[in-house]
Coordinates of C-alpha atoms in Angstrom, one line a residue:
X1 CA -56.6 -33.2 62.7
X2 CA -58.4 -30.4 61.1
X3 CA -58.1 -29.5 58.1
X4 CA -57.4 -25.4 57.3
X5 CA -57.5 -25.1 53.3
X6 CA -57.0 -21.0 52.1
X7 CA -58.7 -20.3 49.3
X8 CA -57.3 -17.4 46.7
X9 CA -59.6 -15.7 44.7
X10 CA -60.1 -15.6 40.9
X11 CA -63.0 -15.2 38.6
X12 CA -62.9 -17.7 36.0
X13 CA -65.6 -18.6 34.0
X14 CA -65.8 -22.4 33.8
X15 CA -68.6 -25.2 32.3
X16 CA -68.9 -28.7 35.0
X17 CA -71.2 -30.9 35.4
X18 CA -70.4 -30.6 39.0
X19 CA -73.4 -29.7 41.1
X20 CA -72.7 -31.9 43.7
X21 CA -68.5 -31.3 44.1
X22 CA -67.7 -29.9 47.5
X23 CA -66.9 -25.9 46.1
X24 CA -64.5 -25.9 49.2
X25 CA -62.0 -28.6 47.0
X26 CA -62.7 -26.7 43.8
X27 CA -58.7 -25.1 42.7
X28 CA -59.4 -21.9 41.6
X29 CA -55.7 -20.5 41.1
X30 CA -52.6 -22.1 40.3
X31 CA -49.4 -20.5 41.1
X32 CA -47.3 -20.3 37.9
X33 CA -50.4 -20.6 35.4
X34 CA -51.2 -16.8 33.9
X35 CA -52.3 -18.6 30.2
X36 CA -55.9 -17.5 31.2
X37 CA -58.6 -19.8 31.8
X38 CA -58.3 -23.2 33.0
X39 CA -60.4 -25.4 30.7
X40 CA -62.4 -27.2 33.0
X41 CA -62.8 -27.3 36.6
X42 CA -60.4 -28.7 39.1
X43 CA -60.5 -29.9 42.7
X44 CA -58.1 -30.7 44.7
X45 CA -58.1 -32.4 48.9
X46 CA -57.7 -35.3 51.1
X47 CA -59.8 -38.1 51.8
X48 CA -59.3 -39.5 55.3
X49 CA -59.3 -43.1 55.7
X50 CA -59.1 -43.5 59.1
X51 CA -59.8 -40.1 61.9
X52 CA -58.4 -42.5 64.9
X53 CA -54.6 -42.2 63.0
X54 CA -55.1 -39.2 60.6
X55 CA -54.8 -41.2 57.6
X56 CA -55.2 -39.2 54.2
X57 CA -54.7 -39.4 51.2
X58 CA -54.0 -36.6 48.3
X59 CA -56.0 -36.7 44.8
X60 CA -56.2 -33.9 42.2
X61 CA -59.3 -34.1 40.5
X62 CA -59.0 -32.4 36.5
X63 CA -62.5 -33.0 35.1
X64 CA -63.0 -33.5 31.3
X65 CA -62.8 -30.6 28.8
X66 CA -65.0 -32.7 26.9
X67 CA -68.7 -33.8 28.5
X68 CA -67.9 -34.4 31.4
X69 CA -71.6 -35.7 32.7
X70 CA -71.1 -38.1 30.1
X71 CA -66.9 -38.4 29.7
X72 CA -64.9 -41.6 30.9
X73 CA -63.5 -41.2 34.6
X74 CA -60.5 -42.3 35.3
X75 CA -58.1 -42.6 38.1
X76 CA -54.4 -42.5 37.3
X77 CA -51.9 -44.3 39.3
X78 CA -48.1 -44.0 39.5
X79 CA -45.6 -46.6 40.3
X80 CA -42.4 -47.1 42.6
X81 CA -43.8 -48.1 45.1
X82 CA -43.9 -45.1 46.4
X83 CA -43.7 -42.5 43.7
X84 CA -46.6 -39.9 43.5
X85 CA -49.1 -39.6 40.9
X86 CA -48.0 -36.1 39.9
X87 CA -45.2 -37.8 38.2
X88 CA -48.4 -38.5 35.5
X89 CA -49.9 -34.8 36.0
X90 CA -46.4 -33.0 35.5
X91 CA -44.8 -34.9 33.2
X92 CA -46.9 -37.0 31.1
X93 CA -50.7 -36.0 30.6
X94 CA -52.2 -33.7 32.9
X95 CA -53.8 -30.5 31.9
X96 CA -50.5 -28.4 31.9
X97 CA -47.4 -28.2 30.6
X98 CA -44.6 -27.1 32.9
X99 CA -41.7 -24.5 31.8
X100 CA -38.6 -24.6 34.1
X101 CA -38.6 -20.9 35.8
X102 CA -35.5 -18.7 34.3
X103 CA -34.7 -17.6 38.1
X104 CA -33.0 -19.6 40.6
X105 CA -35.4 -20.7 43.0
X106 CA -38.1 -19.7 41.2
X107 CA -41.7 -21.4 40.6
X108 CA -41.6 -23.3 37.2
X109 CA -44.7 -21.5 34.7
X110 CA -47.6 -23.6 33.4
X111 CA -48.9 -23.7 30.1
X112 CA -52.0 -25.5 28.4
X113 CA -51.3 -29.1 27.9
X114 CA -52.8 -29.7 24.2
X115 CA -52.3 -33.5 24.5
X116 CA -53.6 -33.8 28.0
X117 CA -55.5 -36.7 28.9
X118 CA -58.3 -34.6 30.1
X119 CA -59.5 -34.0 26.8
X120 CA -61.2 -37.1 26.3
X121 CA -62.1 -37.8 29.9
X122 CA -62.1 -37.0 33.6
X123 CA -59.0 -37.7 35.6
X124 CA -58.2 -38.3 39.3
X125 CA -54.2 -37.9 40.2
X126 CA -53.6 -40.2 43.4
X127 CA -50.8 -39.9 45.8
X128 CA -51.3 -44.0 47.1
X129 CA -50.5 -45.1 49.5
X130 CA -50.0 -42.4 52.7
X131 CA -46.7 -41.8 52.9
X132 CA -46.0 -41.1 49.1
X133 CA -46.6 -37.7 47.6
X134 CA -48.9 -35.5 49.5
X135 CA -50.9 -38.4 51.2
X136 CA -49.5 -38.5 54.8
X137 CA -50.6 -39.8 58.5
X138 CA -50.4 -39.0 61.8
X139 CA -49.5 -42.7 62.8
X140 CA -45.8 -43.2 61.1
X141 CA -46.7 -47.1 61.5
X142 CA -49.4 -46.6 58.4
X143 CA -46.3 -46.2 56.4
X144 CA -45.9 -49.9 56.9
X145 CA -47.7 -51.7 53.8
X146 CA -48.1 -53.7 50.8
X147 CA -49.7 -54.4 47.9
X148 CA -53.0 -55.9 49.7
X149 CA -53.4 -53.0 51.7
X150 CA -52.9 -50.1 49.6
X151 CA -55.3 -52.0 47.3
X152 CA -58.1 -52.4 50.2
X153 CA -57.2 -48.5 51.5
X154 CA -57.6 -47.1 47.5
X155 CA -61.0 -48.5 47.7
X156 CA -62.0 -47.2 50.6
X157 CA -60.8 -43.9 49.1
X158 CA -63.1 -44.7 45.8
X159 CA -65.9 -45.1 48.3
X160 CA -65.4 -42.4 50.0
X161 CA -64.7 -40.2 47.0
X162 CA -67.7 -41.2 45.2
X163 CA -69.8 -40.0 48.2
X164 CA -68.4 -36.8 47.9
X165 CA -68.6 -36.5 44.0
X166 CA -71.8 -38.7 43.4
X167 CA -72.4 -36.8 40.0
X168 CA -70.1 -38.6 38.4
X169 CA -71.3 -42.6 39.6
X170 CA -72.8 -43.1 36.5
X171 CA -69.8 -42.4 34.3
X172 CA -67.8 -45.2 32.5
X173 CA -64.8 -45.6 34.8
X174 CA -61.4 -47.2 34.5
X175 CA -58.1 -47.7 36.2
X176 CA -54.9 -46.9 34.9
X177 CA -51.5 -46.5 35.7
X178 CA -47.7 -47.6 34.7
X179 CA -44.7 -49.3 35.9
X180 CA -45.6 -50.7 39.8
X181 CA -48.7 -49.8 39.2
X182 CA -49.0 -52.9 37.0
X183 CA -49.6 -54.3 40.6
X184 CA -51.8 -51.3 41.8
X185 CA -54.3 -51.1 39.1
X186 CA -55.2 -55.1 39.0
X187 CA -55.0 -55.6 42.4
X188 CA -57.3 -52.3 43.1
X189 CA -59.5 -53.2 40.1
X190 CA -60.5 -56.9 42.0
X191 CA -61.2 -55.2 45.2
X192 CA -63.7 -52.6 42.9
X193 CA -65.2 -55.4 41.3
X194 CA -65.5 -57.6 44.3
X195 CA -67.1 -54.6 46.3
X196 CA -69.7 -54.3 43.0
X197 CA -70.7 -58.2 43.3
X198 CA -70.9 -57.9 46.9
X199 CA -73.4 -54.4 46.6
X200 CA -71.4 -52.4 48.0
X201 CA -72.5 -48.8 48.1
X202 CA -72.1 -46.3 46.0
X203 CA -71.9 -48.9 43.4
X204 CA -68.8 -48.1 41.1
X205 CA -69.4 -48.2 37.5
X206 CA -66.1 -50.1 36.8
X207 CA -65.2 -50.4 33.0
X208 CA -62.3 -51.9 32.8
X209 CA -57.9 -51.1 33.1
X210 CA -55.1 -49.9 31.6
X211 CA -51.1 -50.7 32.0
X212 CA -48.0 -49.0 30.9
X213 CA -45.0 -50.8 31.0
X214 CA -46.5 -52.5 34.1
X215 CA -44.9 -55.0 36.6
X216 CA -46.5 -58.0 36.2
X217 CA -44.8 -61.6 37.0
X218 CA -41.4 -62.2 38.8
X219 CA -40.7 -65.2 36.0
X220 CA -42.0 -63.0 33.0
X221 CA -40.7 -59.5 33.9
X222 CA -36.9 -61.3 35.0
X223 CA -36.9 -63.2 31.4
X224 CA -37.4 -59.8 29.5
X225 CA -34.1 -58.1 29.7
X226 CA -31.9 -60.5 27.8
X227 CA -34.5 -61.0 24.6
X228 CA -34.7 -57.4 24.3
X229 CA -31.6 -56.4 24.4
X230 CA -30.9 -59.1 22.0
X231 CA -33.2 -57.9 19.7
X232 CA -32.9 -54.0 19.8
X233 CA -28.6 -54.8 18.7
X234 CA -27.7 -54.2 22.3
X235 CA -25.8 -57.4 23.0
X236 CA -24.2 -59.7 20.0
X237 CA -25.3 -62.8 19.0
X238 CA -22.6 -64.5 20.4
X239 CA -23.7 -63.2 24.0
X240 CA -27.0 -63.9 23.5
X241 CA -26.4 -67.4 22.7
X242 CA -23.5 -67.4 25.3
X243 CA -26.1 -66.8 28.2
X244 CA -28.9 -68.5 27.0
X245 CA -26.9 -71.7 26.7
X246 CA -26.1 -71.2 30.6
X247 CA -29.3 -70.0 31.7
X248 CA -31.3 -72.3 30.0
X249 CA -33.4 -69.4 29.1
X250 CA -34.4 -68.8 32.9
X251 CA -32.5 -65.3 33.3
X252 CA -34.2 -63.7 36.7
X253 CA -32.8 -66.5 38.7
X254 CA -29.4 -67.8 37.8
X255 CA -29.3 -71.6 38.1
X256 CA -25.2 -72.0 38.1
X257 CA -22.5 -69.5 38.4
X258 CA -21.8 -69.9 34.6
X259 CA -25.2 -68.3 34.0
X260 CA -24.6 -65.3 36.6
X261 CA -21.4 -65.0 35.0
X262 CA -22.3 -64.7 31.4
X263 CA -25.2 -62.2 32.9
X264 CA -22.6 -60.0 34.5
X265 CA -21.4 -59.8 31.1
X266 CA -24.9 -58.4 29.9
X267 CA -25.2 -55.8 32.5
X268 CA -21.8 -54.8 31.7
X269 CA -22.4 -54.2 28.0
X270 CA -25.8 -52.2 29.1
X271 CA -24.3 -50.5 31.9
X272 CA -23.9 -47.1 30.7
X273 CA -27.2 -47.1 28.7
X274 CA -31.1 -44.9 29.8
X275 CA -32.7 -47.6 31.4
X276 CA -35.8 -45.8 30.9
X277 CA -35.4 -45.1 27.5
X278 CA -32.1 -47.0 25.3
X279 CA -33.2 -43.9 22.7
X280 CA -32.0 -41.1 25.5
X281 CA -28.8 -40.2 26.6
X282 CA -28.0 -40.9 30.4
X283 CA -26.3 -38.0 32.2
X284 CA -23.1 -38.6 34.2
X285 CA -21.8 -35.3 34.6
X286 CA -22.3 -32.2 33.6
X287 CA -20.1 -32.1 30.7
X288 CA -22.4 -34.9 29.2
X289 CA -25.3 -32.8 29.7
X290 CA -23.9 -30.1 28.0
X291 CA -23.3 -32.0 25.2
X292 CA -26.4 -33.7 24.9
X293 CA -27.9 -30.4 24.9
X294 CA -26.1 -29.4 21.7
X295 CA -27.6 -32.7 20.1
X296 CA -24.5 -33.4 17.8
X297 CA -23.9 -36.8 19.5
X298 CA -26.5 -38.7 17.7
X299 CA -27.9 -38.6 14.1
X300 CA -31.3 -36.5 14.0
X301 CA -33.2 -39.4 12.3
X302 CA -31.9 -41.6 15.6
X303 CA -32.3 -39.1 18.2
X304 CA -36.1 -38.2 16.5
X305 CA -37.2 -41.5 17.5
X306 CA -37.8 -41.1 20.6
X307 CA -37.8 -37.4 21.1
X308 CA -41.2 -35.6 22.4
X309 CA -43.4 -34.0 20.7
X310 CA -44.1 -31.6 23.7
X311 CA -43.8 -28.1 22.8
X312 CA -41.4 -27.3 26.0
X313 CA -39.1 -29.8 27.0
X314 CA -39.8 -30.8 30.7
X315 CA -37.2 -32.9 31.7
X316 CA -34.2 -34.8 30.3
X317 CA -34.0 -37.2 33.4
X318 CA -36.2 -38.9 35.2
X319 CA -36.3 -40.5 38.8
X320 CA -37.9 -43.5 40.5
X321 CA -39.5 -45.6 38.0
X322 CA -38.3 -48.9 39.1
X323 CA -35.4 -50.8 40.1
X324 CA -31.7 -51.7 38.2
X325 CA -31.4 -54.3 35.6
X326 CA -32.2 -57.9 36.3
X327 CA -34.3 -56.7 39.3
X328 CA -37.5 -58.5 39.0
X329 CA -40.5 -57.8 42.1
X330 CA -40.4 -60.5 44.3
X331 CA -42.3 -61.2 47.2
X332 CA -41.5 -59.4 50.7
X333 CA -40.3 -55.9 51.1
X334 CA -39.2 -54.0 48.2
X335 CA -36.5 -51.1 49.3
X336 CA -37.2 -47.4 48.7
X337 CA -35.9 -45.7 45.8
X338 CA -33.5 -44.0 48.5
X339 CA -32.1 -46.8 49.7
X340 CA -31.5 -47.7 45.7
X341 CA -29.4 -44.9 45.5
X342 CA -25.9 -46.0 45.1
X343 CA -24.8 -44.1 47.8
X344 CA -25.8 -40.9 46.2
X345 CA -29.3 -40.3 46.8
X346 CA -30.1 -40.3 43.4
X347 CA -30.7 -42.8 40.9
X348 CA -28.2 -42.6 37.4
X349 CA -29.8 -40.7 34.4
X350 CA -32.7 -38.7 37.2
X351 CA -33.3 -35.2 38.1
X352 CA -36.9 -33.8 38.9
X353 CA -36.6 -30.5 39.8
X354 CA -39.4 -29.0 38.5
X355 CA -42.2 -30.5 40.4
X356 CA -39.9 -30.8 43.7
X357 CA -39.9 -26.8 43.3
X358 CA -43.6 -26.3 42.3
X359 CA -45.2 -29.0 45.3
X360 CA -42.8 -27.9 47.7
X361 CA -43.9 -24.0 47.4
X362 CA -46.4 -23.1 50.0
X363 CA -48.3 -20.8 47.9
X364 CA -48.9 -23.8 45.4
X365 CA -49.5 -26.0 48.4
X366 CA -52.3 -23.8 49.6
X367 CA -54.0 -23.2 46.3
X368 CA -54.6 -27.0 45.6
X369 CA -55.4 -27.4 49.5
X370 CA -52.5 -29.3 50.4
X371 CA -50.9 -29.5 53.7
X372 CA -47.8 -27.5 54.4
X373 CA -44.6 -29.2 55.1
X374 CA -44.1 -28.7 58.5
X375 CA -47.6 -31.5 58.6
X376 CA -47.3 -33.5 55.6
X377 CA -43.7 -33.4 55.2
X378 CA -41.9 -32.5 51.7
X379 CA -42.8 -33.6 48.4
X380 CA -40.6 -36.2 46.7
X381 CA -41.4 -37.7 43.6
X382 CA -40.4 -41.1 45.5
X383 CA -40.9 -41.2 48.9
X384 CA -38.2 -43.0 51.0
X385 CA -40.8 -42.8 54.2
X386 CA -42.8 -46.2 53.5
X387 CA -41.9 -49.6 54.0
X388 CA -43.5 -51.4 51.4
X389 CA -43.8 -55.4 50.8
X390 CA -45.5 -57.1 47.4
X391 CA -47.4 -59.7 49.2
X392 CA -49.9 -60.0 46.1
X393 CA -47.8 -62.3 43.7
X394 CA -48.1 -62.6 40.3
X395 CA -51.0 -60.5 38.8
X396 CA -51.8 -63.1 35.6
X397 CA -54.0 -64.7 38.2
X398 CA -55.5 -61.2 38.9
X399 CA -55.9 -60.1 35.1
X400 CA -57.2 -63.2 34.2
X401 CA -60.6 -63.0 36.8
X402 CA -60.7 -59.4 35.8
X403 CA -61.2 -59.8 32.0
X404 CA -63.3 -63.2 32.5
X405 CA -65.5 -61.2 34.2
X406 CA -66.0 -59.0 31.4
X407 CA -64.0 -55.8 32.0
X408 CA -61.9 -54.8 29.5
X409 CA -58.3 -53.9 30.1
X410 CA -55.1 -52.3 27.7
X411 CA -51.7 -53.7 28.1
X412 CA -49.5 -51.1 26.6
X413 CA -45.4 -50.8 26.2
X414 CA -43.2 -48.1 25.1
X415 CA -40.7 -50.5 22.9
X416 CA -37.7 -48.7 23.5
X417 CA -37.6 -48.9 27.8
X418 CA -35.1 -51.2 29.0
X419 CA -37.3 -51.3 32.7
X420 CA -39.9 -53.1 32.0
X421 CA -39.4 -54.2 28.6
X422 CA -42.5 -55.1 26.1
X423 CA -41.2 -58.6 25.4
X424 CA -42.2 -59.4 29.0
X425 CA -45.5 -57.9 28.6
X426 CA -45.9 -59.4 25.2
X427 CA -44.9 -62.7 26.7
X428 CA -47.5 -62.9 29.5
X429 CA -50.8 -61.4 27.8
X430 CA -50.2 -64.7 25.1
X431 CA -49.2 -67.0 27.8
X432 CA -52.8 -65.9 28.9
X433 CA -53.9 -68.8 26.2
X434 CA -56.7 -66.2 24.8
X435 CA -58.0 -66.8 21.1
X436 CA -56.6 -64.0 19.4
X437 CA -59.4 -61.6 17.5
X438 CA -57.1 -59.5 15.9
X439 CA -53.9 -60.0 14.4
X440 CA -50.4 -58.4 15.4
X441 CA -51.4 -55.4 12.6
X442 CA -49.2 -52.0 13.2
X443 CA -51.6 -49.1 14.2
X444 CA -51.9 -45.6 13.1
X445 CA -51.8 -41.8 13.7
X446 CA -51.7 -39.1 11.2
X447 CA -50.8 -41.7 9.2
X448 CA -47.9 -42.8 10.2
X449 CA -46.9 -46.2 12.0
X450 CA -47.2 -45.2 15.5
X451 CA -46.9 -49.2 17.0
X452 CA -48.3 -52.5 17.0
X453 CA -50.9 -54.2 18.7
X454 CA -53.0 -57.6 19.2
X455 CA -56.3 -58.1 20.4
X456 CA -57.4 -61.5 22.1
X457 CA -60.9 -62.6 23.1
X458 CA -62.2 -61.2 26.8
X459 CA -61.5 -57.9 25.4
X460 CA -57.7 -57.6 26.4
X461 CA -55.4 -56.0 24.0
X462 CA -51.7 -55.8 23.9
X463 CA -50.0 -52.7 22.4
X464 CA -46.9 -51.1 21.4
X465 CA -45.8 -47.6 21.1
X466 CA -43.2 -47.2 18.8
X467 CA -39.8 -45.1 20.1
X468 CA -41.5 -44.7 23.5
X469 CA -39.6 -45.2 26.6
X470 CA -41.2 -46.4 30.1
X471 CA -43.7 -43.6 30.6
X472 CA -45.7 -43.6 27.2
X473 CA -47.4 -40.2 27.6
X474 CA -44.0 -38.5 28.2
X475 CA -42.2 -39.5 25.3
X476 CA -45.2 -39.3 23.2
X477 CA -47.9 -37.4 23.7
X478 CA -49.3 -37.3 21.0
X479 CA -50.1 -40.9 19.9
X480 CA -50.5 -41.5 24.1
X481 CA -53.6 -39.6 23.4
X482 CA -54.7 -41.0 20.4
X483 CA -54.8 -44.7 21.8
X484 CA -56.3 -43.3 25.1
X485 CA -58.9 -42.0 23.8
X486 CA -59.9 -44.7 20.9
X487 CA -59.3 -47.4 23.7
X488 CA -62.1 -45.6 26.1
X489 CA -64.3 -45.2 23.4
X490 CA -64.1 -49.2 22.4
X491 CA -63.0 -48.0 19.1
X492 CA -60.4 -49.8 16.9
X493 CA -57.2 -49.0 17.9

């Protein structure tokens, strides 16, 4: 099919590097934003993957506010599977800020992000694979896939997307992503380096990869719940020693009933907790919410913590990150956030109503050259239209070719997210067996303790971000972008 994209007019006075960018994806206007100028240009379009089915996918393409002939390039990828990338440009680091509208029904207003991720570097949003965000087809059977295909198809979109933006082939460029996408970005970043040793053209200047909070290893990812909850003072002693004395330490897979029972007893003690963040409150009615929003339920120096620095609050709940506790990825189909819903069609401690109402508004829609609704269907941060299935197994295997090879790659955790907890990560980027080059040592911004990290040899580092829940950026900004933008630089952490 066709694609009609209507342009509005503005005027802005902008400084790219884009000679080559098609004008006809450059995002000129954006509903909601009246701040003045956008800092740097935007495009915004599909790139179809196959004409015979009408397969295409969705990226938004914020170039750097920086240099950006000379700026890192990196694509972003969210998790699920099945939740869209705009979860990363509306709530964590993209170029805007987004203010819930003060009318019912009305479009949410945009302000200058000051800690977007675009400051440093060049950023593609990708709604992977069709089915999820804005990416859609014409053949409901594409919706069928897995962890091997949306890997080979995101190539293929790389391919194709460097042919239409060839100015920027020479730039540094990584991969990053959180949550599933510890599964995306390693399994995207082998196809992108076989595809270099194999000269295929254009020839991607592949750097290296980034993880937050990223699913990793059915073993490592199942044995991180009990450990941290043990050691953030979620679950006594006498628990902890209770289950591990039944499990034998092997908590994703309960060897006897005694261990399953004594687990039960975990979840219990955890049930009523943020999975997402233990930090935030989770919000089971509306009486809680109101209450939470006159913060007198928990001391200011606990609730700081983890509080944003974000100069207006986006969301207090968040939806679709992964899957309830003791719920490690395991191979063969992987249900829909949907079909995770209790019942309810909603997931315990979520809303995300502000970028439902912006990407579902037509006028939006139009101005970033999205399909309406009535052809791509509606958005939804996570998509219950795929049928998805890990067929990639554990990605150790995958991260340890990667960084062999000689491309670099950032493991980073929020400490306080009860999803994917850091003591998994921390657990697999040792078991790697890597010489370690520099030292668990906290690191630092505006001089203050902001986490802790440890370098090993093959240039992979492990990191912490202290009071963060599962999606760093969100919970803070601030140091997000401090780390981001040392880490692309090869600087010192």
């Amino acid at each position: 099919m066709k694609l009609v994209f209507v342009f509005l007019a503005v005027v802005l006075t902008l400084t790219s590097v884009a000679e080559s960018a098609p004008n006809s994806a450059q995002v000129t206007r954006l509903p909601g934003f009246d701040d003045g100028t956008i800092p740097s240009k935007h495009y915004a379009g599909y790139v179809n993957l196959n004409e015979k089915s009408g397969k295409n996918l969705f990226y938004y393409f914020v170039e750097s506010e920086g240099n950006p002939a000379k700026d890192p390039l990196v694509l972003w990828l969210n998790g699920g599977p099945g939740c869209s990338s705009f979860d990363g440009f509306v709530y964590e680091h993209g170029p805007f800020n987004f203010e819930a509208s003060n009318v019912a029904g009305g479009l949410p207003k945009l302000h200058l992000n000051p800690y977007s991720w675009s400051k440093v570097s060049s950023v593609i949003y990708l709604d992977s694979p069709a089915g999820v965000g804005l990416s859609y087809s014409n053949n409901t059977s594409d919706y069928i896939t897995g962890d091997l295909k949306t890997a080979s198809d995101t190539h293929t979109f790389l391919l194709k997307w460097f042919q239409l933006y060839p100015e920027f082939l020479s730039n540094p460029f990584f991969i990053a992503g959180e949550s599933y996408a510890g599964v995306y970005v390693p399994t995207l970043a082998s196809e992108v380096a076989k595809g270099i040793d194999a000269d295929v053209k254009p020839k991607i200047n592949l750097k290296g990869y980034m993880v937050g909070n990223g699913v990793t290893d059915t073993v490592f990812d199942g044995n991180a719940l009990v450990p941290f909850a043990h050691g953030m003072g979620l679950i006594s002693d006498d628990i902890f020693q209770e289950v591990n004395s039944a499990c034998q330490g092997i908590y994703w897979n309960p060897v006897n009933e005694s261990c399953e029972s004594k687990l039960s007893k975990v979840d219990k003690v955890l049930d009523d907790l943020n999975i997402y963040d233990i930090l935030e409150p989770c919000y089971h009615s509306q009486s809680a919410l109101n209450i939470v929003t006159e913060k007198n339920r928990l001391p200011s120096s606990f609730r700081q913590l983890g509080e944003t620095e974000r100069p207006l609050p986006v969301r207090k709940r968040m939806f679709g990150r992964s899957w309830p506790l003791r719920a490690p990825v395991k191979a063969g189909r992987i249900p829909t956030w949907p079909e995770l819903g209790l019942g309810t069609g909603e997931v315990p401690c979520t809303n995300d109503e502000i970028a439902t109402a912006w990407l579902n508004n037509e006028a939006v829609r139009s101005a970033i050259h999205a399909q309406p609704q009535n052809v791509a269907g509606s958005w939804d941060l996570c998509t219950g239209r795929i049928s998805f299935y890990h067929d990639a197994g554990s990605m150790i295997n995958y991260h340890r070719n990667l960084t062999t090879k000689g491309y670099r790659a950032l493991v980073f955790s929020g400490d306080h997210d009860m999803c994917v907890p850091f003591t998994g990560s921390q657990a697999w980027t040792r078991s790697m067996g890597y010489q370690v080059i520099d030292e668990w040592r906290p690191w630092y911004f505006n001089e203050q303790v902001a986490g802790y990290t440890q370098g090993y040899a093959n240039d992979l580092t492990f990191l912490t971000v202290k009071g963060a829940g599962h999606t760093v950026p969100e919970y803070k900004p601030q140091e997000a972008l401090a780390f981001y933008s040392r880490w692309l630089a090869g600087s010192r952490v």
